[in-house]
Amino acid sequence: MKRGGFTTVELLVTLFVASLFVISGYQLYSVVNSRAANTRMMSDASNIGYEVLRKEGSVYNDSGIPACNTTVSTHPTQSVTRSDLRLPSPSIRIRRCVPFSGVPIILVTVTVSYDSPLKEVVHATYISEN
C-alpha cells in the first residue's frame, strides 16, 4: 500500500537544491555590492578630480613650466589636501606642462589616487597662460 506525501530522499534533494539557490543568490549579492562600492569610489574620485581641476587648475602663472615631452618627474607637482574625502588613502596631484613651445598654452593634469592596490582617476585640460 502506498502512502501519500514525500519520501525522505525527495525532501533531502529538495532542501539541497534550495540551499544551492540561496548560496548562489548570496554570492551574486556579494559581487553586486562589491562592484557598487568600487563604482562609488571611482565616481567620488572623478568628481573630486574634476572639481580640483576647475578650482585650482587654472590658478597658476609661472614661466618656468617645462615642456610636456620631458620626463614627468621634472614637471612641477602641487599636492592638494582635502578633508572631505570618503576615499581610502587619497592623494591629489596637479601637474602642469607646456605642450607646444612658443604657444601660451599649459596642459593641466589632475590625478586622484586612492585605495590599495592603487587606483587612479585622471582629468586634464588646456589653459592659456596669463
CSV table of C-alpha atoms in Angstrom, one decimal:
chain,number,residue,atom,x,y,z
A,1,MET,CA,0.0,0.0,0.0
A,2,LYS,CA,1.4,3.4,-1.0
A,3,ARG,CA,1.0,6.4,1.3
A,4,GLY,CA,0.6,9.9,0.1
A,5,GLY,CA,3.4,12.5,0.7
A,6,PHE,CA,7.1,12.8,0.0
A,7,THR,CA,9.9,10.4,0.9
A,8,THR,CA,12.9,11.4,3.0
A,9,VAL,CA,15.1,11.3,-0.1
A,10,GLU,CA,12.8,13.6,-2.0
A,11,LEU,CA,12.8,16.1,0.9
A,12,LEU,CA,16.6,16.0,1.2
A,13,VAL,CA,17.1,16.6,-2.6
A,14,THR,CA,14.7,19.5,-2.4
A,15,LEU,CA,16.5,21.0,0.5
A,16,PHE,CA,19.8,20.6,-1.2
A,17,VAL,CA,18.6,22.3,-4.4
A,18,ALA,CA,17.0,25.1,-2.3
A,19,SER,CA,20.3,25.7,-0.4
A,20,LEU,CA,22.2,25.9,-3.7
A,21,PHE,CA,19.8,28.7,-4.8
A,22,VAL,CA,20.3,30.5,-1.5
A,23,ILE,CA,24.1,30.2,-1.7
A,24,SER,CA,24.3,31.4,-5.4
A,25,GLY,CA,21.9,34.3,-4.5
A,26,TYR,CA,24.2,35.4,-1.7
A,27,GLN,CA,27.3,35.2,-4.0
A,28,LEU,CA,25.5,37.3,-6.5
A,29,TYR,CA,24.6,39.8,-3.8
A,30,SER,CA,28.2,40.0,-2.7
A,31,VAL,CA,29.5,40.6,-6.2
A,32,VAL,CA,27.0,43.4,-6.9
A,33,ASN,CA,27.7,45.0,-3.5
A,34,SER,CA,31.5,44.9,-4.1
A,35,ARG,CA,31.2,46.4,-7.6
A,36,ALA,CA,28.8,49.1,-6.4
A,37,ALA,CA,31.4,50.1,-3.7
A,38,ASN,CA,34.2,50.3,-6.3
A,39,THR,CA,32.0,52.3,-8.7
A,40,ARG,CA,31.1,54.7,-5.9
A,41,MET,CA,34.8,55.2,-5.0
A,42,MET,CA,35.7,55.8,-8.7
A,43,SER,CA,32.8,58.2,-9.0
A,44,ASP,CA,33.9,60.2,-5.9
A,45,ALA,CA,37.5,60.3,-7.2
A,46,SER,CA,36.3,61.5,-10.6
A,47,ASN,CA,34.1,64.2,-9.1
A,48,ILE,CA,36.9,65.4,-6.8
A,49,GLY,CA,39.4,65.4,-9.6
A,50,TYR,CA,37.1,67.5,-11.8
A,51,GLU,CA,36.3,69.9,-9.0
A,52,VAL,CA,40.0,70.4,-8.2
A,53,LEU,CA,40.8,70.9,-11.9
A,54,ARG,CA,38.1,73.6,-12.2
A,55,LYS,CA,39.0,75.4,-9.0
A,56,GLU,CA,42.8,75.1,-8.7
A,57,GLY,CA,43.9,74.1,-12.2
A,58,SER,CA,43.7,77.5,-13.8
A,59,VAL,CA,45.1,79.5,-10.9
A,60,TYR,CA,48.8,79.4,-11.8
A,61,ASN,CA,51.2,81.8,-13.5
A,62,ASP,CA,54.8,80.7,-13.8
A,63,SER,CA,57.1,81.0,-16.8
A,64,GLY,CA,59.3,78.0,-15.6
A,65,ILE,CA,56.9,75.3,-16.7
A,66,PRO,CA,58.7,72.5,-18.6
A,67,ALA,CA,57.7,71.1,-22.0
A,68,CYS,CA,55.4,68.1,-21.9
A,69,ASN,CA,57.9,65.9,-23.8
A,70,THR,CA,60.4,66.0,-20.8
A,71,THR,CA,60.3,63.4,-18.1
A,72,VAL,CA,57.2,63.6,-15.9
A,73,SER,CA,59.3,63.8,-12.7
A,74,THR,CA,60.5,67.3,-13.7
A,75,HIS,CA,57.0,68.7,-14.0
A,76,PRO,CA,56.0,71.0,-11.1
A,77,THR,CA,53.7,69.0,-8.9
A,78,GLN,CA,51.2,70.5,-6.5
A,79,SER,CA,49.7,68.3,-3.8
A,80,VAL,CA,46.1,69.2,-2.8
A,81,THR,CA,44.8,68.3,0.6
A,82,ARG,CA,41.1,67.8,1.2
A,83,SER,CA,39.4,66.9,4.4
A,84,ASP,CA,36.0,65.9,3.0
A,85,LEU,CA,37.2,62.8,1.1
A,86,ARG,CA,35.5,59.5,1.6
A,87,LEU,CA,38.2,57.6,-0.3
A,88,PRO,CA,40.7,55.2,1.4
A,89,SER,CA,44.3,56.6,1.3
A,90,PRO,CA,43.5,59.5,-1.1
A,91,SER,CA,46.2,61.6,-2.8
A,92,ILE,CA,45.6,64.5,-5.2
A,93,ARG,CA,48.3,65.9,-7.5
A,94,ILE,CA,48.3,68.7,-10.1
A,95,ARG,CA,50.9,68.7,-12.8
A,96,ARG,CA,51.5,71.4,-15.4
A,97,CYS,CA,53.5,71.4,-18.6
A,98,VAL,CA,53.7,73.3,-21.9
A,99,PRO,CA,52.6,71.0,-24.8
A,100,PHE,CA,53.8,73.3,-27.7
A,101,SER,CA,56.8,75.6,-27.5
A,102,GLY,CA,56.1,79.2,-28.4
A,103,VAL,CA,52.3,78.9,-27.7
A,104,PRO,CA,50.9,80.3,-24.5
A,105,ILE,CA,49.0,77.1,-23.5
A,106,ILE,CA,49.5,74.9,-20.4
A,107,LEU,CA,48.4,71.3,-20.1
A,108,VAL,CA,47.0,70.8,-16.5
A,109,THR,CA,46.6,67.3,-15.3
A,110,VAL,CA,44.9,66.3,-12.0
A,111,THR,CA,45.5,62.8,-10.7
A,112,VAL,CA,43.4,61.4,-7.8
A,113,SER,CA,44.9,58.2,-6.4
A,114,TYR,CA,43.2,56.0,-3.8
A,115,ASP,CA,42.8,52.5,-2.3
A,116,SER,CA,45.1,49.6,-2.2
A,117,PRO,CA,46.0,48.3,-4.7
A,118,LEU,CA,46.4,51.9,-6.1
A,119,LYS,CA,43.7,53.1,-8.4
A,120,GLU,CA,43.9,56.4,-10.3
A,121,VAL,CA,41.5,58.8,-11.9
A,122,VAL,CA,43.0,61.4,-14.2
A,123,HIS,CA,41.4,64.6,-15.6
A,124,ALA,CA,43.2,67.1,-17.9
A,125,THR,CA,42.6,70.3,-19.7
A,126,TYR,CA,44.4,73.1,-21.5
A,127,ILE,CA,44.5,76.6,-20.2
A,128,SER,CA,46.1,79.7,-21.6
A,129,GLU,CA,49.0,81.4,-19.7
A,130,ASN,CA,48.2,84.7,-18.1
